[in-house]
Short mmCIF file of C-alpha atoms in Angstrom, two decimals:
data_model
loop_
_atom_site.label_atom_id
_atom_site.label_comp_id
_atom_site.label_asym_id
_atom_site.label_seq_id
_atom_site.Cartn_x
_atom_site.Cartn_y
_atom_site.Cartn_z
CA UNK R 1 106.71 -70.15 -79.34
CA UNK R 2 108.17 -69.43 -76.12
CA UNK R 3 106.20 -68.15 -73.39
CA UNK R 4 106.84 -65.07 -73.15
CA UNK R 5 105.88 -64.53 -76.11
CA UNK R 6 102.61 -66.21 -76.07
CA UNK R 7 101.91 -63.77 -72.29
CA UNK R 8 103.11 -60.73 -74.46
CA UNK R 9 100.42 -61.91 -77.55
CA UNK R 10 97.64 -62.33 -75.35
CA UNK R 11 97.86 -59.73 -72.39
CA UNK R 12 95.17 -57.03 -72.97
CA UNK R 13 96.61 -52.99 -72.78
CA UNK R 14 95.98 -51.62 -68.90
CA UNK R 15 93.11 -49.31 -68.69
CA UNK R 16 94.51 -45.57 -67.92
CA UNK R 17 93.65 -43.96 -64.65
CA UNK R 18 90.78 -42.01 -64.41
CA UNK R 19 90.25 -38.01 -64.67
CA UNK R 20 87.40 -36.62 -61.70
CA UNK R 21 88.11 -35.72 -58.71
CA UNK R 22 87.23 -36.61 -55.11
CA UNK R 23 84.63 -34.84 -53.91
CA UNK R 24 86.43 -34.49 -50.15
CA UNK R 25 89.20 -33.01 -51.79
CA UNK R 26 86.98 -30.23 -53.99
CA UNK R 27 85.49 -29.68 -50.50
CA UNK R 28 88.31 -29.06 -49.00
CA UNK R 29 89.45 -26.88 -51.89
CA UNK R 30 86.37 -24.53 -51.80
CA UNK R 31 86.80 -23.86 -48.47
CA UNK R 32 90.21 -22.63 -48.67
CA UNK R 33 89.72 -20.85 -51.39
CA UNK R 34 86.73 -18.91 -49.34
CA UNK R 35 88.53 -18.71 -45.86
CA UNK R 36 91.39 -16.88 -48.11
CA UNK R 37 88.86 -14.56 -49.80
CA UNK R 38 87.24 -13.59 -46.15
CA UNK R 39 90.74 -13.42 -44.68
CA UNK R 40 91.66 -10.72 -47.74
CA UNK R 41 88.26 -8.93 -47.78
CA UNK R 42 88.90 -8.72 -43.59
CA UNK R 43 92.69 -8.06 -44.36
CA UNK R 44 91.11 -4.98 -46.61
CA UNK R 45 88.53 -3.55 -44.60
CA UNK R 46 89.25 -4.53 -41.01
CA UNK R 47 90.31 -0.47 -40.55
CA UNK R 48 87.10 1.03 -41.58
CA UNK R 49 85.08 -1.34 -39.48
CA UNK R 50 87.58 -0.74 -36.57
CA UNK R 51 86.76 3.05 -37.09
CA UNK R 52 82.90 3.03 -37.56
CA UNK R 53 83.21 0.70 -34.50
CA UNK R 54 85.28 3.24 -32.36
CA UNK R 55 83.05 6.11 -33.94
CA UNK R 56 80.00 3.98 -32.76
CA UNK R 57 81.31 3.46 -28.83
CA UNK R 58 82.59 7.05 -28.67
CA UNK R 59 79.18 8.31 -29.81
CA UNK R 60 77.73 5.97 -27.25
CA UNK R 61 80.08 7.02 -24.46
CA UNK R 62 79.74 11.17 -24.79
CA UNK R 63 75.74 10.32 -25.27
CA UNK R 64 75.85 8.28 -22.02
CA UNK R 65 78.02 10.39 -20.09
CA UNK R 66 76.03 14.14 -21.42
CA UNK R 67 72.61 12.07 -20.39
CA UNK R 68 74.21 11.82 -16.96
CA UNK R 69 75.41 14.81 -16.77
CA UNK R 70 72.26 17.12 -17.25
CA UNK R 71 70.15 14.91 -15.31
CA UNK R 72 72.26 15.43 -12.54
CA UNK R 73 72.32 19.14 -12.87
CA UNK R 74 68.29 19.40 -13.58
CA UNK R 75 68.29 17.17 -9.96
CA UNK R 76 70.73 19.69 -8.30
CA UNK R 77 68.58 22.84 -9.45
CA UNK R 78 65.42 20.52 -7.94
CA UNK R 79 67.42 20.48 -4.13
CA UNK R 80 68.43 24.29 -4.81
CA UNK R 81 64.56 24.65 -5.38
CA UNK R 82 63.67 22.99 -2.50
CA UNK R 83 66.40 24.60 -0.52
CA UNK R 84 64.89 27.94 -0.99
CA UNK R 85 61.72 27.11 -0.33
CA UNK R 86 62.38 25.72 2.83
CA UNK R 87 64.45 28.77 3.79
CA UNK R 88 61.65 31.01 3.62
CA UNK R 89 59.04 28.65 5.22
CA UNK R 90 57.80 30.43 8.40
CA UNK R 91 58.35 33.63 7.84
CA UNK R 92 56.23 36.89 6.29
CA UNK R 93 57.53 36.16 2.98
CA UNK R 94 56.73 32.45 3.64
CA UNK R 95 52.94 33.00 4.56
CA UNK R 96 52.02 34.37 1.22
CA UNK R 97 53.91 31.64 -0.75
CA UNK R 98 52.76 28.00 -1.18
CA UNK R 99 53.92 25.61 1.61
CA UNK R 100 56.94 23.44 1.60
CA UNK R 101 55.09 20.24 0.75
CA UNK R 102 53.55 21.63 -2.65
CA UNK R 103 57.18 23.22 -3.82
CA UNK R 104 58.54 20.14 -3.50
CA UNK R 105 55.87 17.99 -5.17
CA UNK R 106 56.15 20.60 -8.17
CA UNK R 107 59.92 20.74 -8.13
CA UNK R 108 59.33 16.83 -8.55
CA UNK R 109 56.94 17.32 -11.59
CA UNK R 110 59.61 19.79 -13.06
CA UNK R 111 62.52 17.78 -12.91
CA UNK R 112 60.64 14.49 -13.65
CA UNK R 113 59.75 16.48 -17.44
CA UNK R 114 63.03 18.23 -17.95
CA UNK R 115 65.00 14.85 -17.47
CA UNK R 116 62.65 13.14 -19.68
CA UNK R 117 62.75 15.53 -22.49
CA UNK R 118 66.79 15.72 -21.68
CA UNK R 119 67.16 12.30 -22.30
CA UNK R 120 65.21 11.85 -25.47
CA UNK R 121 67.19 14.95 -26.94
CA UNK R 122 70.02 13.39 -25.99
CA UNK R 123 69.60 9.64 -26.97
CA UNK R 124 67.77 10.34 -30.76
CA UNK R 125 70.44 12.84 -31.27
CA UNK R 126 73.07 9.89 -30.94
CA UNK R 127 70.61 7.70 -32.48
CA UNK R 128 71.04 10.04 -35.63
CA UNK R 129 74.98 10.00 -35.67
CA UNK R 130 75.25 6.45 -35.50
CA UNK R 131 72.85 5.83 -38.44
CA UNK R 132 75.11 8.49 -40.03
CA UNK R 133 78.39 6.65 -39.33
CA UNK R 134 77.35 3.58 -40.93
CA UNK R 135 76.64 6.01 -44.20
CA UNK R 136 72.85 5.61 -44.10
CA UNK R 137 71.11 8.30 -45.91
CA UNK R 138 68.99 10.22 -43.46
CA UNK R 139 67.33 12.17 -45.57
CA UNK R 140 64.53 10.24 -46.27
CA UNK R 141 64.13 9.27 -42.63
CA UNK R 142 63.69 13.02 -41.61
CA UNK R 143 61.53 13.61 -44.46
CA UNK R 144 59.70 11.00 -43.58
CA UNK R 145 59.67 12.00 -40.01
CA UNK R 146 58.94 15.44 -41.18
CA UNK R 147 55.43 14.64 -43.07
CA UNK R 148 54.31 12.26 -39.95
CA UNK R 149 55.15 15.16 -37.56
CA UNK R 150 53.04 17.64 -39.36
CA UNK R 151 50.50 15.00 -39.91
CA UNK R 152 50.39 13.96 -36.55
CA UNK R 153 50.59 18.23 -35.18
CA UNK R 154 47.30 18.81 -37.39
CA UNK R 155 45.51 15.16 -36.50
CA UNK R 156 46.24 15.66 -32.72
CA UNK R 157 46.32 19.39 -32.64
CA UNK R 158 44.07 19.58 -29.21
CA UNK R 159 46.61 16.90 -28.07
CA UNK R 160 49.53 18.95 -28.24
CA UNK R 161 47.76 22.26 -26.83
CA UNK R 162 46.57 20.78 -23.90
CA UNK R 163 50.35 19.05 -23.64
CA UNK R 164 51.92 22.50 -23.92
CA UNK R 165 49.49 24.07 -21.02
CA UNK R 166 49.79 21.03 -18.59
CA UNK R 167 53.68 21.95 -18.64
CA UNK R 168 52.86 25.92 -18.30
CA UNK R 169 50.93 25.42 -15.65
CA UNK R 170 53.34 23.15 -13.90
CA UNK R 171 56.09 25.53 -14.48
CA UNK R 172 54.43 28.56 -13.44
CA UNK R 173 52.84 26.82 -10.67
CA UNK R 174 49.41 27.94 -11.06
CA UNK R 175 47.48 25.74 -9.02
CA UNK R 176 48.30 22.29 -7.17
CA UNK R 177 47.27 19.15 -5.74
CA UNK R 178 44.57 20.61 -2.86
CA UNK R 179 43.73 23.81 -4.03
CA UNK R 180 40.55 25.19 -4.51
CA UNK R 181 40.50 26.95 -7.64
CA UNK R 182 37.57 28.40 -10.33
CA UNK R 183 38.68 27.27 -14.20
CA UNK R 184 36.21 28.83 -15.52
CA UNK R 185 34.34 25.71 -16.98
CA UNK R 186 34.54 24.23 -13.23
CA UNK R 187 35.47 24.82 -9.81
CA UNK R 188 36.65 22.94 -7.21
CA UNK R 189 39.38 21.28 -5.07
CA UNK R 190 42.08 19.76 -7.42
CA UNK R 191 42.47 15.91 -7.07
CA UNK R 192 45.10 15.13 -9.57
CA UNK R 193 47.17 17.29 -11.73
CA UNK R 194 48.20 15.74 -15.21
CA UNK R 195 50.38 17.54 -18.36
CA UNK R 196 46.94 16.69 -20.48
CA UNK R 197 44.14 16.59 -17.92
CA UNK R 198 43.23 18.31 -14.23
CA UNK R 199 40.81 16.35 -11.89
CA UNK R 200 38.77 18.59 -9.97
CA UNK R 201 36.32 17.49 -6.97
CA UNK R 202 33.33 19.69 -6.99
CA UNK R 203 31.08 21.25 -3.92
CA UNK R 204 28.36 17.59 -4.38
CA UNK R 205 30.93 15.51 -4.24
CA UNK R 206 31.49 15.57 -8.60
CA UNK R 207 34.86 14.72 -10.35
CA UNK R 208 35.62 17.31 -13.49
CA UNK R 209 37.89 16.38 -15.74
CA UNK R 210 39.06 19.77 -17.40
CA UNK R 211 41.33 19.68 -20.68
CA UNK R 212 44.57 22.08 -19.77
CA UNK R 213 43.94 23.86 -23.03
CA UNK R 214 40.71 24.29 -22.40
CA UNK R 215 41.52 26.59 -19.43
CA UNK R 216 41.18 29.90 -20.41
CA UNK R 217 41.53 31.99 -16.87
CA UNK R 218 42.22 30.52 -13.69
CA UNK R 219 41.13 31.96 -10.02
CA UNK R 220 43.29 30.19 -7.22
CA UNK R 221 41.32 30.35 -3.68
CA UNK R 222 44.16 28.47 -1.85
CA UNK R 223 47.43 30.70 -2.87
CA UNK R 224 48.47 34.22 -0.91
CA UNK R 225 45.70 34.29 2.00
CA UNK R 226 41.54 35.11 1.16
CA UNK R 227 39.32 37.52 3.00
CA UNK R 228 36.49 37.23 4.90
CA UNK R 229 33.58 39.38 5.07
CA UNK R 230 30.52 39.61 6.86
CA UNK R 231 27.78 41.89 6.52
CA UNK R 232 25.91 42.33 9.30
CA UNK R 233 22.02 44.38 9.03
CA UNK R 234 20.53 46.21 11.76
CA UNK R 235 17.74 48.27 12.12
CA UNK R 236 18.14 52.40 11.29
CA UNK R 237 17.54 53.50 14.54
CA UNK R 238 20.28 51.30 16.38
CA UNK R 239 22.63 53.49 17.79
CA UNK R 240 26.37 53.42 15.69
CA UNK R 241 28.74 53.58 18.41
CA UNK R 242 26.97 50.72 20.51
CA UNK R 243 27.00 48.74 17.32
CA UNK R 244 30.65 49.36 16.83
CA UNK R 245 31.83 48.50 20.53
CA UNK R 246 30.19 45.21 21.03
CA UNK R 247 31.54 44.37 17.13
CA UNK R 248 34.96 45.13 18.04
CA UNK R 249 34.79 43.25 21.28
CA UNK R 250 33.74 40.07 19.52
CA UNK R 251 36.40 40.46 17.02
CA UNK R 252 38.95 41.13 20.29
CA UNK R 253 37.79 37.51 21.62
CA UNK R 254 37.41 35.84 18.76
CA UNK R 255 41.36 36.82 17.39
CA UNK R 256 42.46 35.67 21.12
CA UNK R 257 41.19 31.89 21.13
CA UNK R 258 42.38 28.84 19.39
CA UNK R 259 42.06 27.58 16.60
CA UNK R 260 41.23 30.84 15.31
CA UNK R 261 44.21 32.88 16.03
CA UNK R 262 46.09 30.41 13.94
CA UNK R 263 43.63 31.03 10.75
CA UNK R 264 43.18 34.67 11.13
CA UNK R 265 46.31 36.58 9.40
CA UNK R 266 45.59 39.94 10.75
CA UNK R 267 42.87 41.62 13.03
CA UNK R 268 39.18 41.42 12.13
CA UNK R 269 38.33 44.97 11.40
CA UNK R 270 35.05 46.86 11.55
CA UNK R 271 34.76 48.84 7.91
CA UNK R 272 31.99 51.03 8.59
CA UNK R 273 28.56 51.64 7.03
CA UNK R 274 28.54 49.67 3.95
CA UNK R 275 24.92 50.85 2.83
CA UNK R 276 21.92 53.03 4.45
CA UNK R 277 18.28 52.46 3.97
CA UNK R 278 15.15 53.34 5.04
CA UNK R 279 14.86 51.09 7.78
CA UNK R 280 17.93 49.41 7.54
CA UNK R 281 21.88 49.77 7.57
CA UNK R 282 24.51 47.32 6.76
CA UNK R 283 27.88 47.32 9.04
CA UNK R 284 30.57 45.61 7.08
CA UNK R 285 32.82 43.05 9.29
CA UNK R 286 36.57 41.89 7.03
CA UNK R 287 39.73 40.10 8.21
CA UNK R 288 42.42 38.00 6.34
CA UNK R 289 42.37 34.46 6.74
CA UNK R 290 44.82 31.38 5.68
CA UNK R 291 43.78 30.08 2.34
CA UNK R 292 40.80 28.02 2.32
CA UNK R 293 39.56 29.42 5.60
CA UNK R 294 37.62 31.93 5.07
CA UNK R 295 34.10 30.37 4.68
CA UNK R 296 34.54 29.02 8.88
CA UNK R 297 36.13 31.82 10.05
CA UNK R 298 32.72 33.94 8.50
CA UNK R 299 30.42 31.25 10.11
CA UNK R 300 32.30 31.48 13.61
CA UNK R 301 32.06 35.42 13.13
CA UNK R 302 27.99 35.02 12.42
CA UNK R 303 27.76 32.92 15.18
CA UNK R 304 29.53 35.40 17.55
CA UNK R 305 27.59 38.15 16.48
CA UNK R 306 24.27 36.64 16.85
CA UNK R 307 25.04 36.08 20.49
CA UNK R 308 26.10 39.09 21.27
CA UNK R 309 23.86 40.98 19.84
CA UNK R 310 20.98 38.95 21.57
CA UNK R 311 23.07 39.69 24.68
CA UNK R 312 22.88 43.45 23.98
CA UNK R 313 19.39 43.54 22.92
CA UNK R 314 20.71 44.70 19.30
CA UNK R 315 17.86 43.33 16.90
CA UNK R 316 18.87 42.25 13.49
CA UNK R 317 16.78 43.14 10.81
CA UNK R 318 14.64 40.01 10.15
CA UNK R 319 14.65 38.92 13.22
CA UNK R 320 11.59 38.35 14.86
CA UNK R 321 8.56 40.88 15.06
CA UNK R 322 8.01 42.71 18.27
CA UNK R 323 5.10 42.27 20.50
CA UNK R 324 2.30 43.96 19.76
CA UNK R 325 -1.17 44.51 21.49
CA UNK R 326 -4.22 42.22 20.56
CA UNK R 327 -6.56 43.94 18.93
CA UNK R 328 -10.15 43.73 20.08
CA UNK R 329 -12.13 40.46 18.31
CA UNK R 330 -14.19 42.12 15.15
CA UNK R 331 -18.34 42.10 15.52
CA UNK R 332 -19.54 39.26 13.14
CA UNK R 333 -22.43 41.22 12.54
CA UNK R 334 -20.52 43.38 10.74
CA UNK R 335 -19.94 41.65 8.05
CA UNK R 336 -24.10 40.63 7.61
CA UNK R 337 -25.98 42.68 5.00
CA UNK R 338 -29.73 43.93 5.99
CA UNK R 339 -32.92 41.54 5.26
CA UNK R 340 -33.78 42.53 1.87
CA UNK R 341 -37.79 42.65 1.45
CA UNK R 342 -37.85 40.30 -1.54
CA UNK R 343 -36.92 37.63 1.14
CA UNK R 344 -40.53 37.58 2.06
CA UNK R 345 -42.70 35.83 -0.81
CA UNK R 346 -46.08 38.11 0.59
CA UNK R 347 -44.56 41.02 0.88
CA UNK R 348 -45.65 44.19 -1.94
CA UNK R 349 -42.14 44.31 -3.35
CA UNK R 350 -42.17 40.56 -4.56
CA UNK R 351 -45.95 40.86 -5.90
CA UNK R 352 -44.63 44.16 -7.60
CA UNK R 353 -42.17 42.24 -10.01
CA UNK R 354 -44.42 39.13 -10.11
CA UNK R 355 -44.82 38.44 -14.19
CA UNK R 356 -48.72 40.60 -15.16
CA UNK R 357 -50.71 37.38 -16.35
CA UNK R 358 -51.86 37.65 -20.35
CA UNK R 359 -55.55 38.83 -20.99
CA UNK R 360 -58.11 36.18 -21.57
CA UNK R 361 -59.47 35.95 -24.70
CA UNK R 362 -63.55 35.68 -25.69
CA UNK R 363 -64.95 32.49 -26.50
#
């Protein structure tokens, strides 16, 4: 047997080559195979996010740009306000009006809310049509919104009224920071004026805290210009005319001097008889003062008056009494009653209602 026989006879069949795969190359396959499915799902729908994108920034711009916008022109009609108020400071028309300083710290207050409501009117509104680009349903989000608004108007009802009154009373300018005013529920000199809650500093020294909506009638002492009034009593029998002069020539010096020429607004006028008694009369004294000025410029006119009416021997009724003679020192012996008889024990009268002794009986 030749050999290659005997090699052919004995040589085992070759094993044939195996079916799995690599694992690197099923890697490599998947990840093709995905990077061609995101390239065709971005080859699909790269237009409509290229649109809600564009929709999204031009939203954003006009919102931006409209935001700017009115607060700009809510700042301009704040300078225009302050403009005008300035223009009319120190004239006629001026005095009766609130000073410079207060316009301007209210113009502040107004602009401050009016950009601040501008802006969130402004920015949820766009908030709205971007949600609505990317095809959310917003129904349910302004139902929802709906139920917690009316849930939140009933729960925090007081909230909202005194909300709506702090921004009336800005607006209207009703009172300000350092006037004295009269809410009804307190008075005082206002410390701090909030949209929810004014701080007033009472006559002791107090701080009130007065709910806006709470406010039911306000009396401003501090805007326009106050009076002040002085009554001044004499006796009946003064003579009218003499009264009248030497009140007229107080008033005269009093208008002429500083500081008080300043606070008075017009001349201090004698009214006349305000009432008639028996044994009095009552001469009414008025002028108009700067706001918050009246009560000193009614002391300094008591203060005048006194004097000169001590200088023109004018007695005010409750002054003191004049003197009168001294009346002769009363007798004590007035006022001692007679010696009765039953003072003396011996006398007839006491043995007349001494007790009759009871008869003796017999033994």
């Amino acid at each position: 047997m030749s050999l290659p026989v005997l090699l052919a006879a004995g040589s085992t069949p070759s094993p044939s080559p195996s079916t799995s795969t690599d694992p690197t190359v099923a890697t490599l396959q998947d990840a093709q195979e995905s990077a061609t499915n995101a390239a065709g799902w971005i080859e699909q729908n790269w237009s409509t996010w290229l649109s809600i994108g564009l929709r999204v920034l031009l939203i954003l711009v006009i919102a931006g740009v409209l935001r700017v916008v009115v607060r700009r022109a809510i700042t301009k009609l704040i300078e225009h306000m302050n403009h005008t108020a300035q223009a009319v400071d120190g004239t006629a028309l001026g005095g009766l009006l609130v000073n410079v300083e207060r316009r301007r710290q209210r113009s502040q207050a107004i602009g401050s809310v009016l950009r601040s409501v501008a802006s969130f009117l402004i920015m949820g509104t766009g908030a709205l049509m971007i949600l609505g680009t990317f095809e959310i349903n917003l129904a349910p989000l302004l139902a929802s919104a709906g139920v917690a608004g009316v849930a939140i108007g009933f729960g925090a009802r007081n909230l909202v009224t005194d909300f709506l009154s702090g921004v009336f009373m800005i607006l209207e300018d009703q009172y300000g920071v350092g006037d004295t005013i009269d809410a009804g529920v307190a008075s005082g000199e206002v410390v701090e004026v909030g949209l929810r809650v004014t701080k007033l500093r009472g006559d002791n020294g107090e701080i009130w805290y007065v709910r806006n909506g709470e406010v039911k009638r306000i009396g401003n002492l501090s805007q326009g210009w106050a009076t002040a009034g002085v009554d001044v009593t004499v006796r009946a029998s003064e003579d009218l005319d003499r009264v009248q002069g030497v009140l007229n020539e107080v008033a005269e010096t009093m208008s002429k001097e500083e500081p008080w020429n300043e606070r008075l607004w017009g001349p201090i006028e004698v009214l006349g008889l305000d009432s008639v008694l028996l044994d009095s009369m009552v001469v009414r004294v008025s002028a108009k003062t700067m706001p918050g000025k009246a009560l000193s410029v009614e002391r300094e006119l008591r203060w005048r008056i006194k004097r000169a009416f001590d200088a023109a021997d004018i007695r005010i009724v409750g002054g003191p009494a004049p003197a009168e003679e001294e009346a002769p020192a009363p007798d004590p012996t007035e006022s001692v009653a007679a010696p009765s008889a039953h003072a003396n024990l011996a006398s007839p009268q006491v043995a007349a209602t001494a007790p009759i002794p009871a008869p003796s009986t017999p033994k």
